[in-house]
Amino acid sequence: MNMFRNESGEATPSAPCILFVDDDPDVQVAARLLFRRRGIDMLSACGTEEALTQLASSSVDLVLLDLNYTKGMTTGAEGLALLRDMLVLRQDLPVIVVTGHSGVTIAVAAMRAGATDFVMKPWNNERLLALVEGTLKRRQTAEALEAEPAMIVASGELRCLVAEADRLAVTRAPLIITGAAGAGKMLLARRIHALSQESDPVTIIRAEECEALPQESGTWIFRNIDALSVPMQRRLADRLDERVAPRIIALSSLEQPALEAVLDPRLLLHLGMVVLSLPPLCERPDDVMALSAHFLRYFSIRHGLAEPVLDEERSRILCRESWPQNVRGLRAVLERAVLTGTWGTSSDASETATQGTPTLRDTERSLIETALRRHGFNVTQAARELGLTRPALYRRMARYGL
Amino acid sequence: MNMFRNESGEATPSAPCILFVDDDPDVQVAARLLFRRRGIDMLSACGTEEALTQLASSSVDLVLLDLNYTKGMTTGAEGLALLRDMLVLRQDLPVIVVTGHSGVTIAVAAMRAGATDFVMKPWNNERLLALVEGTLKRRQTAEALEAEPAMIVASGELRCLVAEADRLAVTRAPLIITGAAGAGKMLLARRIHALSQESDPVTIIRAEECEALPQESGTWIFRNIDALSVPMQRRLADRLDERVAPRIIALSSLEQPALEAVLDPRLLLHLGMVVLSLPPLCERPDDVMALSAHFLRYFSIRHGLAEPVLDEERSRILCRESWPQNVRGLRAVLERAVLTGTWGTSSDASETATQGTPTLRDTERSLIETALRRHGFNVTQAARELGLTRPALYRRMARYGL
DNA sequence: CTAGGGGTGTCCGGTTCCGGACACTCCGTT
DNA sequence: AACGGAGTGTCCGGAACCGGACACCCCTAG
């Protein structure tokens, strides 16, 4: 979905596209007309292979899925198998099952297989439209959150964390999100709220400035919860004892043990059920790569300039950077690259690096750096893990500038 | 669930316990009789607060949940809210919705809210029993997997990873699992296979000994995938190009970058879709604590001895330990503690163990061997790729016996 | 048959790296 | 306040490694 700007300055997304899998041409025609009136493009498939081909080759935002495509088949097994295959290809794909052979059993089976929702034939036009548009909107909301500001997720670790956050989004469980400045705490908090399917208001509170709690309920996002004064912490704990309590998402740059040391115990009992810890960017090079690709595209569109090429050499440099300001710092570097063509991340960018397969020295450096980070730059422990003596490790640290 | 042994030597688990939430006493009585005949204990609750209290204070393995408890209420909203609350408290709790006010809409809503299954009143006794017993059995299977060998998961990071693994278990997606020796790669692989709901055979292959691929399909678990010879890697890649391909779970102690450097690119394209990286035990003190509690209980039962007390001081020592042999090492320490009452956390053997996180020499050896294999033992080309001179490479080959 | 390119395995004087030891700091416990 | 444990950063005599050079082999093209 491009973010091209029209004259009034508003982003104009392209039409959403859905795929309808049904063996009945009349149904296809009727649906296409219905959706066209709402500006929704509709692709068609009449069977499993065509559907998977369409999914693989087109940008599909949602699937409507009948469960039977072979004459005389009514068990829905074909459609359930296709549903599973689709969700392997596209984990996040909304699939709405639309079937005439209805019943609780098949509905339950479809939902268990991963369907987003279930509609019986013949459908009610308005209800179907509402469901499709609502699902597309929520998906666009999720995508808009990821467009800018970015919650780009590539590394396995962050994917797990975001999946956990998404799973919890629909609850009203209070959350703590920890992580270094610029690691994406507020992004994650916004995403959780957006995906919570709650339309209540969100209030963002700088804890260090907080002298009164908001009147209305809803969702409260506290920045720097560790800086909340003790009296306010107690008032917040009292507020959370009430029957109708707001949902709290508390952000902090402190790590969990330190945070637990500074929060009021009663407040901690409310908040501490779930702690999501965002790792620093330097620990997730896959995210560096994904974010880099995203920012280059985003800023080249935003500034109307050519998108710079990110070659392997630069990729390695970006991944190796320590990023003290996390995503914020990376974002700045990439915007500057788009604007000026310069890549000011660190000097001596091309120090003995070879493209392609890393040399032994490259690998050695990477392993040493990783071990040092894992042990918080405790040289004794890192050396032990690496099978080196401390002086040997010191020499390598000097050699590689660590 | 205790693992007490009866006279014939078989483990006899205590009776499973379910909680039935329904406001109709007659329904409760009928259900209790039904389940008692099958050796299933049944707790009762007639409303939301009682249910949550029971859940919090008892070891409940499964919940049967009616959706309405207030006279005249038929929307199911109470029950859906309770379902959500229960799943916040116990993420992995199987909840079967049992309701008389049925319909596709409410069934879909219940499933979306996280119910495991859906049964309409009045139920068929045999079907309900089959469903409950089947669900309990799957849960026991999952728990048995975790009992011994242990896949104890307490830290947030590992919980995310295992959740991702469980989600992928039902797919046939190939996986790579990396992590130091003893971190639990094989445990995780077995768990994935067990939860995949596939009854196909599993074949465990030591990659360094592999000279022919198995005939049958199914699931192939490769230990030390990095040690697979280049010709075998190519044959495996060819095999995976075929239409009916086995499911591959590839294990390695190398970290992802080093692994990517040694695997055939075509093979990597097949396998590299998902990489699950098990962190070393020293990075997850919550797991240390949970595993310690587990092993102490397990070994005290197994050996018929008193369970040692794990005080704060010992906890701190265990968490601070570097655990070069990961869970295997911790397990040994705790078994020794049960058997002898001594808490030897470090031994000379573990200090220089080749197992555990690979040392630089281990990694260097592996990379050299792989490069040599990749180039058919052409020393000149391998040296060039590795960034070494030929004499330097010769010396390393001699050092490592290549 | 000859020449050239690419590779092999080893040598050896010079250079670099090794690790045990030392002096010191910091922090928690008594 | 003193002590001990864990860690830091550096030193230095000896050991190990370095790479250019050498002699040689194999294969292919002319």
PDB file of N, CA, C and O in Angstrom, chain A residues 88 91 103-104 107-108 111-112 116-118 120 157 159-161 167 171 273 357 359-360 363-364 367-368 370 374 384-388, chain B residues 88 91 104 107-108 111-112 116-118 120 157 160-161 164 167 171 255 280 283 351 357-360 363-364 367-368 385-388:
ATOM      1  N   VAL A  88      -0.566 -20.822   6.551  1.00  0.00           N
ATOM      2  CA  VAL A  88       0.875 -21.096   6.563  1.00  0.00           C
ATOM      3  C   VAL A  88       1.601 -20.073   5.700  1.00  0.00           C
ATOM      4  O   VAL A  88       2.636 -19.526   6.074  1.00  0.00           O
ATOM      5  N   GLN A  91       0.486 -15.806   7.636  1.00  0.00           N
ATOM      6  CA  GLN A  91       0.062 -16.002   9.021  1.00  0.00           C
ATOM      7  C   GLN A  91      -0.985 -14.994   9.474  1.00  0.00           C
ATOM      8  O   GLN A  91      -1.873 -15.298  10.253  1.00  0.00           O
ATOM      9  N   GLY A 103     -23.538 -25.014  10.425  1.00  0.00           N
ATOM     10  CA  GLY A 103     -23.799 -25.745  11.646  1.00  0.00           C
ATOM     11  C   GLY A 103     -22.737 -25.379  12.652  1.00  0.00           C
ATOM     12  O   GLY A 103     -21.661 -24.893  12.287  1.00  0.00           O
ATOM     13  N   VAL A 104     -23.047 -25.618  13.857  1.00  0.00           N
ATOM     14  CA  VAL A 104     -22.093 -25.255  14.910  1.00  0.00           C
ATOM     15  C   VAL A 104     -20.790 -26.013  14.742  1.00  0.00           C
ATOM     16  O   VAL A 104     -19.706 -25.478  14.917  1.00  0.00           O
ATOM     17  N   ALA A 107     -18.712 -24.526  12.056  1.00  0.00           N
ATOM     18  CA  ALA A 107     -18.271 -23.190  12.461  1.00  0.00           C
ATOM     19  C   ALA A 107     -17.125 -23.292  13.466  1.00  0.00           C
ATOM     20  O   ALA A 107     -16.124 -22.591  13.372  1.00  0.00           O
ATOM     21  N   VAL A 108     -17.300 -24.156  14.432  1.00  0.00           N
ATOM     22  CA  VAL A 108     -16.254 -24.333  15.446  1.00  0.00           C
ATOM     23  C   VAL A 108     -14.974 -24.835  14.799  1.00  0.00           C
ATOM     24  O   VAL A 108     -13.871 -24.346  15.098  1.00  0.00           O
ATOM     25  N   MET A 111     -13.259 -21.976  12.981  1.00  0.00           N
ATOM     26  CA  MET A 111     -12.611 -21.029  13.890  1.00  0.00           C
ATOM     27  C   MET A 111     -11.352 -21.635  14.488  1.00  0.00           C
ATOM     28  O   MET A 111     -10.329 -20.970  14.644  1.00  0.00           O
ATOM     29  N   ARG A 112     -11.429 -22.901  14.840  1.00  0.00           N
ATOM     30  CA  ARG A 112     -10.241 -23.549  15.410  1.00  0.00           C
ATOM     31  C   ARG A 112      -9.123 -23.623  14.400  1.00  0.00           C
ATOM     32  O   ARG A 112      -7.947 -23.594  14.761  1.00  0.00           O
ATOM     33  N   THR A 116     -10.939 -16.002  10.803  1.00  0.00           N
ATOM     34  CA  THR A 116     -11.191 -14.784  11.557  1.00  0.00           C
ATOM     35  C   THR A 116     -12.652 -14.676  11.939  1.00  0.00           C
ATOM     36  O   THR A 116     -12.981 -14.201  13.029  1.00  0.00           O
ATOM     37  N   ASP A 117     -13.529 -15.073  11.014  1.00  0.00           N
ATOM     38  CA  ASP A 117     -14.958 -15.007  11.304  1.00  0.00           C
ATOM     39  C   ASP A 117     -15.692 -15.998  10.422  1.00  0.00           C
ATOM     40  O   ASP A 117     -15.090 -16.680   9.588  1.00  0.00           O
ATOM     41  N   PHE A 118     -17.019 -16.038  10.592  1.00  0.00           N
ATOM     42  CA  PHE A 118     -17.818 -17.081   9.955  1.00  0.00           C
ATOM     43  C   PHE A 118     -19.137 -16.472   9.539  1.00  0.00           C
ATOM     44  O   PHE A 118     -19.806 -15.808  10.326  1.00  0.00           O
ATOM     45  N   MET A 120     -22.802 -17.292   7.264  1.00  0.00           N
ATOM     46  CA  MET A 120     -23.594 -18.317   6.591  1.00  0.00           C
ATOM     47  C   MET A 120     -24.230 -17.780   5.329  1.00  0.00           C
ATOM     48  O   MET A 120     -24.667 -16.644   5.265  1.00  0.00           O
ATOM     49  N   GLU A 157      12.721 -12.898  18.002  1.00  0.00           N
ATOM     50  CA  GLU A 157      12.457 -12.504  19.379  1.00  0.00           C
ATOM     51  C   GLU A 157      11.377 -11.446  19.458  1.00  0.00           C
ATOM     52  O   GLU A 157      10.442 -11.526  20.253  1.00  0.00           O
ATOM     53  N   ARG A 159       9.212 -10.798  17.154  1.00  0.00           N
ATOM     54  CA  ARG A 159       7.960 -11.360  16.642  1.00  0.00           C
ATOM     55  C   ARG A 159       7.208 -12.076  17.757  1.00  0.00           C
ATOM     56  O   ARG A 159       5.996 -11.943  17.895  1.00  0.00           O
ATOM     57  N   CYS A 160       7.945 -12.830  18.572  1.00  0.00           N
ATOM     58  CA  CYS A 160       7.314 -13.473  19.726  1.00  0.00           C
ATOM     59  C   CYS A 160       6.675 -12.467  20.654  1.00  0.00           C
ATOM     60  O   CYS A 160       5.558 -12.633  21.129  1.00  0.00           O
ATOM     61  N   LEU A 161       7.447 -11.422  20.916  1.00  0.00           N
ATOM     62  CA  LEU A 161       6.963 -10.439  21.878  1.00  0.00           C
ATOM     63  C   LEU A 161       5.730  -9.738  21.356  1.00  0.00           C
ATOM     64  O   LEU A 161       4.756  -9.515  22.093  1.00  0.00           O
ATOM     65  N   ARG A 167      -1.832 -10.880  21.412  1.00  0.00           N
ATOM     66  CA  ARG A 167      -2.754 -11.802  22.061  1.00  0.00           C
ATOM     67  C   ARG A 167      -3.379 -11.144  23.286  1.00  0.00           C
ATOM     68  O   ARG A 167      -4.552 -11.322  23.590  1.00  0.00           O
ATOM     69  N   THR A 171      -7.448  -8.401  25.744  1.00  0.00           N
ATOM     70  CA  THR A 171      -7.821  -8.432  27.160  1.00  0.00           C
ATOM     71  C   THR A 171      -7.740  -7.016  27.692  1.00  0.00           C
ATOM     72  O   THR A 171      -7.325  -6.106  26.992  1.00  0.00           O
ATOM     73  N   MET A 273       1.505  -8.185  36.211  1.00  0.00           N
ATOM     74  CA  MET A 273       1.092  -9.489  35.714  1.00  0.00           C
ATOM     75  C   MET A 273       1.853  -9.865  34.446  1.00  0.00           C
ATOM     76  O   MET A 273       2.278 -10.997  34.254  1.00  0.00           O
ATOM     77  N   THR A 357      30.563 -14.451   1.818  1.00  0.00           N
ATOM     78  CA  THR A 357      30.785 -15.243   3.024  1.00  0.00           C
ATOM     79  C   THR A 357      31.719 -14.502   3.975  1.00  0.00           C
ATOM     80  O   THR A 357      32.774 -14.037   3.556  1.00  0.00           O
ATOM     81  N   THR A 359      34.600 -13.835   6.578  1.00  0.00           N
ATOM     82  CA  THR A 359      35.856 -14.525   6.859  1.00  0.00           C
ATOM     83  C   THR A 359      35.835 -14.989   8.314  1.00  0.00           C
ATOM     84  O   THR A 359      34.949 -14.664   9.091  1.00  0.00           O
ATOM     85  N   LEU A 360      36.852 -15.748   8.656  1.00  0.00           N
ATOM     86  CA  LEU A 360      36.974 -16.200  10.044  1.00  0.00           C
ATOM     87  C   LEU A 360      37.044 -15.015  10.989  1.00  0.00           C
ATOM     88  O   LEU A 360      36.494 -15.050  12.087  1.00  0.00           O
ATOM     89  N   THR A 363      33.631 -13.564  11.550  1.00  0.00           N
ATOM     90  CA  THR A 363      32.838 -14.409  12.433  1.00  0.00           C
ATOM     91  C   THR A 363      33.347 -14.315  13.853  1.00  0.00           C
ATOM     92  O   THR A 363      32.569 -14.247  14.815  1.00  0.00           O
ATOM     93  N   GLU A 364      34.652 -14.306  13.988  1.00  0.00           N
ATOM     94  CA  GLU A 364      35.234 -14.216  15.322  1.00  0.00           C
ATOM     95  C   GLU A 364      34.801 -12.916  15.992  1.00  0.00           C
ATOM     96  O   GLU A 364      34.392 -12.899  17.159  1.00  0.00           O
ATOM     97  N   LEU A 367      31.149 -13.109  17.028  1.00  0.00           N
ATOM     98  CA  LEU A 367      30.909 -13.968  18.199  1.00  0.00           C
ATOM     99  C   LEU A 367      31.427 -13.320  19.474  1.00  0.00           C
ATOM    100  O   LEU A 367      30.798 -13.421  20.534  1.00  0.00           O
ATOM    101  N   ILE A 368      32.552 -12.649  19.354  1.00  0.00           N
ATOM    102  CA  ILE A 368      33.099 -11.982  20.537  1.00  0.00           C
ATOM    103  C   ILE A 368      32.163 -10.869  20.985  1.00  0.00           C
ATOM    104  O   ILE A 368      31.844 -10.723  22.170  1.00  0.00           O
ATOM    105  N   THR A 370      28.991 -10.564  20.431  1.00  0.00           N
ATOM    106  CA  THR A 370      27.762 -11.131  20.979  1.00  0.00           C
ATOM    107  C   THR A 370      27.979 -11.649  22.381  1.00  0.00           C
ATOM    108  O   THR A 370      27.137 -11.447  23.272  1.00  0.00           O
ATOM    109  N   ARG A 374      26.202 -10.380  25.703  1.00  0.00           N
ATOM    110  CA  ARG A 374      25.425 -11.308  26.511  1.00  0.00           C
ATOM    111  C   ARG A 374      25.822 -11.219  27.977  1.00  0.00           C
ATOM    112  O   ARG A 374      25.001 -11.438  28.864  1.00  0.00           O
ATOM    113  N   ARG A 384      35.498 -16.829  29.377  1.00  0.00           N
ATOM    114  CA  ARG A 384      35.239 -18.210  29.757  1.00  0.00           C
ATOM    115  C   ARG A 384      34.326 -18.880  28.742  1.00  0.00           C
ATOM    116  O   ARG A 384      34.584 -19.998  28.293  1.00  0.00           O
ATOM    117  N   GLU A 385      33.276 -18.167  28.371  1.00  0.00           N
ATOM    118  CA  GLU A 385      32.340 -18.755  27.405  1.00  0.00           C
ATOM    119  C   GLU A 385      33.023 -19.010  26.074  1.00  0.00           C
ATOM    120  O   GLU A 385      32.787 -20.032  25.419  1.00  0.00           O
ATOM    121  N   LEU A 386      33.871 -18.087  25.644  1.00  0.00           N
ATOM    122  CA  LEU A 386      34.510 -18.196  24.339  1.00  0.00           C
ATOM    123  C   LEU A 386      35.688 -19.157  24.325  1.00  0.00           C
ATOM    124  O   LEU A 386      36.226 -19.470  23.272  1.00  0.00           O
ATOM    125  N   GLY A 387      36.080 -19.592  25.512  1.00  0.00           N
ATOM    126  CA  GLY A 387      37.229 -20.478  25.579  1.00  0.00           C
ATOM    127  C   GLY A 387      38.540 -19.737  25.392  1.00  0.00           C
ATOM    128  O   GLY A 387      39.512 -20.278  24.854  1.00  0.00           O
ATOM    129  N   LEU A 388      38.564 -18.495  25.805  1.00  0.00           N
ATOM    130  CA  LEU A 388      39.771 -17.676  25.702  1.00  0.00           C
ATOM    131  C   LEU A 388      40.243 -17.280  27.099  1.00  0.00           C
ATOM    132  O   LEU A 388      39.446 -17.226  28.038  1.00  0.00           O
TER     133      LEU A 388
ATOM    134  N   VAL B  88      -6.976 -14.939  30.789  1.00  0.00           N
ATOM    135  CA  VAL B  88      -5.910 -14.039  31.252  1.00  0.00           C
ATOM    136  C   VAL B  88      -5.154 -14.680  32.414  1.00  0.00           C
ATOM    137  O   VAL B  88      -3.930 -14.663  32.484  1.00  0.00           O
ATOM    138  N   GLN B  91      -3.433 -18.838  30.648  1.00  0.00           N
ATOM    139  CA  GLN B  91      -3.376 -18.737  29.193  1.00  0.00           C
ATOM    140  C   GLN B  91      -3.608 -20.069  28.504  1.00  0.00           C
ATOM    141  O   GLN B  91      -4.180 -20.140  27.425  1.00  0.00           O
ATOM    142  N   VAL B 104     -24.799 -20.376  15.588  1.00  0.00           N
ATOM    143  CA  VAL B 104     -23.494 -20.165  14.976  1.00  0.00           C
ATOM    144  C   VAL B 104     -22.850 -18.902  15.517  1.00  0.00           C
ATOM    145  O   VAL B 104     -21.653 -18.869  15.801  1.00  0.00           O
ATOM    146  N   ALA B 107     -21.417 -19.492  18.889  1.00  0.00           N
ATOM    147  CA  ALA B 107     -20.310 -20.445  18.811  1.00  0.00           C
ATOM    148  C   ALA B 107     -19.055 -19.751  18.269  1.00  0.00           C
ATOM    149  O   ALA B 107     -17.954 -19.914  18.800  1.00  0.00           O
ATOM    150  N   VAL B 108     -19.255 -18.969  17.231  1.00  0.00           N
ATOM    151  CA  VAL B 108     -18.115 -18.256  16.646  1.00  0.00           C
ATOM    152  C   VAL B 108     -17.533 -17.279  17.654  1.00  0.00           C
ATOM    153  O   VAL B 108     -16.310 -17.172  17.813  1.00  0.00           O
ATOM    154  N   MET B 111     -15.505 -19.173  20.232  1.00  0.00           N
ATOM    155  CA  MET B 111     -14.219 -19.640  19.702  1.00  0.00           C
ATOM    156  C   MET B 111     -13.251 -18.491  19.533  1.00  0.00           C
ATOM    157  O   MET B 111     -12.062 -18.619  19.823  1.00  0.00           O
ATOM    158  N   ARG B 112     -13.764 -17.365  19.064  1.00  0.00           N
ATOM    159  CA  ARG B 112     -12.877 -16.212  18.898  1.00  0.00           C
ATOM    160  C   ARG B 112     -12.352 -15.733  20.231  1.00  0.00           C
ATOM    161  O   ARG B 112     -11.239 -15.219  20.318  1.00  0.00           O
ATOM    162  N   THR B 116     -11.724 -23.628  23.660  1.00  0.00           N
ATOM    163  CA  THR B 116     -11.106 -24.744  22.972  1.00  0.00           C
ATOM    164  C   THR B 116     -12.115 -25.478  22.108  1.00  0.00           C
ATOM    165  O   THR B 116     -11.779 -25.975  21.030  1.00  0.00           O
ATOM    166  N   ASP B 117     -13.345 -25.589  22.607  1.00  0.00           N
ATOM    167  CA  ASP B 117     -14.373 -26.275  21.848  1.00  0.00           C
ATOM    168  C   ASP B 117     -15.737 -25.792  22.314  1.00  0.00           C
ATOM    169  O   ASP B 117     -15.844 -24.981  23.221  1.00  0.00           O
ATOM    170  N   PHE B 118     -16.770 -26.369  21.694  1.00  0.00           N
ATOM    171  CA  PHE B 118     -18.128 -25.850  21.896  1.00  0.00           C
ATOM    172  C   PHE B 118     -19.095 -27.022  21.884  1.00  0.00           C
ATOM    173  O   PHE B 118     -19.042 -27.846  20.965  1.00  0.00           O
ATOM    174  N   MET B 120     -23.272 -28.143  22.620  1.00  0.00           N
ATOM    175  CA  MET B 120     -24.631 -27.649  22.862  1.00  0.00           C
ATOM    176  C   MET B 120     -25.371 -28.511  23.874  1.00  0.00           C
ATOM    177  O   MET B 120     -25.235 -29.727  23.892  1.00  0.00           O
ATOM    178  N   GLU B 157      11.032 -14.672  27.587  1.00  0.00           N
ATOM    179  CA  GLU B 157      11.640 -14.898  26.280  1.00  0.00           C
ATOM    180  C   GLU B 157      11.390 -16.321  25.790  1.00  0.00           C
ATOM    181  O   GLU B 157      11.003 -16.564  24.648  1.00  0.00           O
ATOM    182  N   CYS B 160       7.749 -16.906  24.856  1.00  0.00           N
ATOM    183  CA  CYS B 160       7.459 -16.432  23.495  1.00  0.00           C
ATOM    184  C   CYS B 160       7.910 -17.449  22.465  1.00  0.00           C
ATOM    185  O   CYS B 160       7.202 -17.760  21.507  1.00  0.00           O
ATOM    186  N   LEU B 161       9.131 -17.942  22.680  1.00  0.00           N
ATOM    187  CA  LEU B 161       9.688 -18.846  21.686  1.00  0.00           C
ATOM    188  C   LEU B 161       8.894 -20.140  21.614  1.00  0.00           C
ATOM    189  O   LEU B 161       8.608 -20.656  20.534  1.00  0.00           O
ATOM    190  N   GLU B 164       5.639 -19.578  19.903  1.00  0.00           N
ATOM    191  CA  GLU B 164       5.832 -19.535  18.451  1.00  0.00           C
ATOM    192  C   GLU B 164       6.013 -20.951  17.919  1.00  0.00           C
ATOM    193  O   GLU B 164       5.455 -21.329  16.877  1.00  0.00           O
ATOM    194  N   ARG B 167       2.749 -22.721  17.892  1.00  0.00           N
ATOM    195  CA  ARG B 167       1.888 -22.235  16.811  1.00  0.00           C
ATOM    196  C   ARG B 167       2.305 -22.861  15.489  1.00  0.00           C
ATOM    197  O   ARG B 167       1.472 -23.206  14.650  1.00  0.00           O
ATOM    198  N   THR B 171       1.789 -26.651  11.556  1.00  0.00           N
ATOM    199  CA  THR B 171       2.131 -26.504  10.142  1.00  0.00           C
ATOM    200  C   THR B 171       3.145 -27.590   9.794  1.00  0.00           C
ATOM    201  O   THR B 171       3.610 -28.331  10.660  1.00  0.00           O
ATOM    202  N   GLU B 255      25.417 -20.299  15.961  1.00  0.00           N
ATOM    203  CA  GLU B 255      24.460 -19.217  15.903  1.00  0.00           C
ATOM    204  C   GLU B 255      24.076 -18.970  14.453  1.00  0.00           C
ATOM    205  O   GLU B 255      24.754 -19.402  13.523  1.00  0.00           O
ATOM    206  N   PRO B 280      20.918 -19.405  25.863  1.00  0.00           N
ATOM    207  CA  PRO B 280      21.552 -20.248  26.878  1.00  0.00           C
ATOM    208  C   PRO B 280      20.876 -20.032  28.225  1.00  0.00           C
ATOM    209  O   PRO B 280      20.280 -18.986  28.491  1.00  0.00           O
ATOM    210  N   GLU B 283      21.101 -16.936  30.485  1.00  0.00           N
ATOM    211  CA  GLU B 283      20.392 -15.715  30.147  1.00  0.00           C
ATOM    212  C   GLU B 283      18.948 -15.715  30.607  1.00  0.00           C
ATOM    213  O   GLU B 283      18.221 -14.749  30.372  1.00  0.00           O
ATOM    214  N   GLU B 351      34.220 -26.546  33.278  1.00  0.00           N
ATOM    215  CA  GLU B 351      34.910 -25.309  32.932  1.00  0.00           C
ATOM    216  C   GLU B 351      35.466 -25.324  31.515  1.00  0.00           C
ATOM    217  O   GLU B 351      35.430 -24.323  30.814  1.00  0.00           O
ATOM    218  N   THR B 357      27.988 -23.672  25.319  1.00  0.00           N
ATOM    219  CA  THR B 357      28.173 -22.686  24.259  1.00  0.00           C
ATOM    220  C   THR B 357      29.493 -22.975  23.549  1.00  0.00           C
ATOM    221  O   THR B 357      30.518 -23.134  24.208  1.00  0.00           O
ATOM    222  N   PRO B 358      29.460 -23.052  22.236  1.00  0.00           N
ATOM    223  CA  PRO B 358      30.719 -23.396  21.552  1.00  0.00           C
ATOM    224  C   PRO B 358      31.751 -22.312  21.752  1.00  0.00           C
ATOM    225  O   PRO B 358      31.460 -21.131  21.754  1.00  0.00           O
ATOM    226  N   THR B 359      33.010 -22.743  21.940  1.00  0.00           N
ATOM    227  CA  THR B 359      34.081 -21.774  22.055  1.00  0.00           C
ATOM    228  C   THR B 359      34.444 -21.274  20.663  1.00  0.00           C
ATOM    229  O   THR B 359      33.971 -21.784  19.654  1.00  0.00           O
ATOM    230  N   LEU B 360      35.308 -20.292  20.633  1.00  0.00           N
ATOM    231  CA  LEU B 360      35.771 -19.785  19.342  1.00  0.00           C
ATOM    232  C   LEU B 360      36.439 -20.875  18.541  1.00  0.00           C
ATOM    233  O   LEU B 360      36.307 -20.952  17.322  1.00  0.00           O
ATOM    234  N   THR B 363      33.876 -23.073  16.893  1.00  0.00           N
ATOM    235  CA  THR B 363      33.269 -22.430  15.738  1.00  0.00           C
ATOM    236  C   THR B 363      34.251 -22.344  14.586  1.00  0.00           C
ATOM    237  O   THR B 363      33.902 -22.582  13.423  1.00  0.00           O
ATOM    238  N   GLU B 364      35.501 -22.023  14.917  1.00  0.00           N
ATOM    239  CA  GLU B 364      36.505 -21.930  13.869  1.00  0.00           C
ATOM    240  C   GLU B 364      36.667 -23.273  13.163  1.00  0.00           C
ATOM    241  O   GLU B 364      36.707 -23.354  11.927  1.00  0.00           O
ATOM    242  N   LEU B 367      33.684 -23.936  10.900  1.00  0.00           N
ATOM    243  CA  LEU B 367      33.681 -23.105   9.688  1.00  0.00           C
ATOM    244  C   LEU B 367      34.744 -23.578   8.694  1.00  0.00           C
ATOM    245  O   LEU B 367      34.517 -23.601   7.486  1.00  0.00           O
ATOM    246  N   ILE B 368      35.898 -23.956   9.228  1.00  0.00           N
ATOM    247  CA  ILE B 368      36.966 -24.419   8.342  1.00  0.00           C
ATOM    248  C   ILE B 368      36.552 -25.716   7.652  1.00  0.00           C
ATOM    249  O   ILE B 368      36.714 -25.892   6.429  1.00  0.00           O
ATOM    250  N   GLU B 385      38.446 -17.973   0.795  1.00  0.00           N
ATOM    251  CA  GLU B 385      37.120 -17.661   1.347  1.00  0.00           C
ATOM    252  C   GLU B 385      37.205 -17.300   2.829  1.00  0.00           C
ATOM    253  O   GLU B 385      36.517 -16.398   3.307  1.00  0.00           O
ATOM    254  N   LEU B 386      38.034 -18.029   3.562  1.00  0.00           N
ATOM    255  CA  LEU B 386      38.108 -17.819   5.014  1.00  0.00           C
ATOM    256  C   LEU B 386      38.953 -16.611   5.390  1.00  0.00           C
ATOM    257  O   LEU B 386      38.994 -16.225   6.557  1.00  0.00           O
ATOM    258  N   GLY B 387      39.634 -16.027   4.406  1.00  0.00           N
ATOM    259  CA  GLY B 387      40.487 -14.889   4.720  1.00  0.00           C
ATOM    260  C   GLY B 387      41.784 -15.318   5.378  1.00  0.00           C
ATOM    261  O   GLY B 387      42.341 -14.601   6.210  1.00  0.00           O
ATOM    262  N   LEU B 388      42.248 -16.511   5.046  1.00  0.00           N
ATOM    263  CA  LEU B 388      43.494 -17.024   5.612  1.00  0.00           C
ATOM    264  C   LEU B 388      44.501 -17.252   4.493  1.00  0.00           C
ATOM    265  O   LEU B 388      44.125 -17.454   3.342  1.00  0.00           O
TER     266      LEU B 388
END
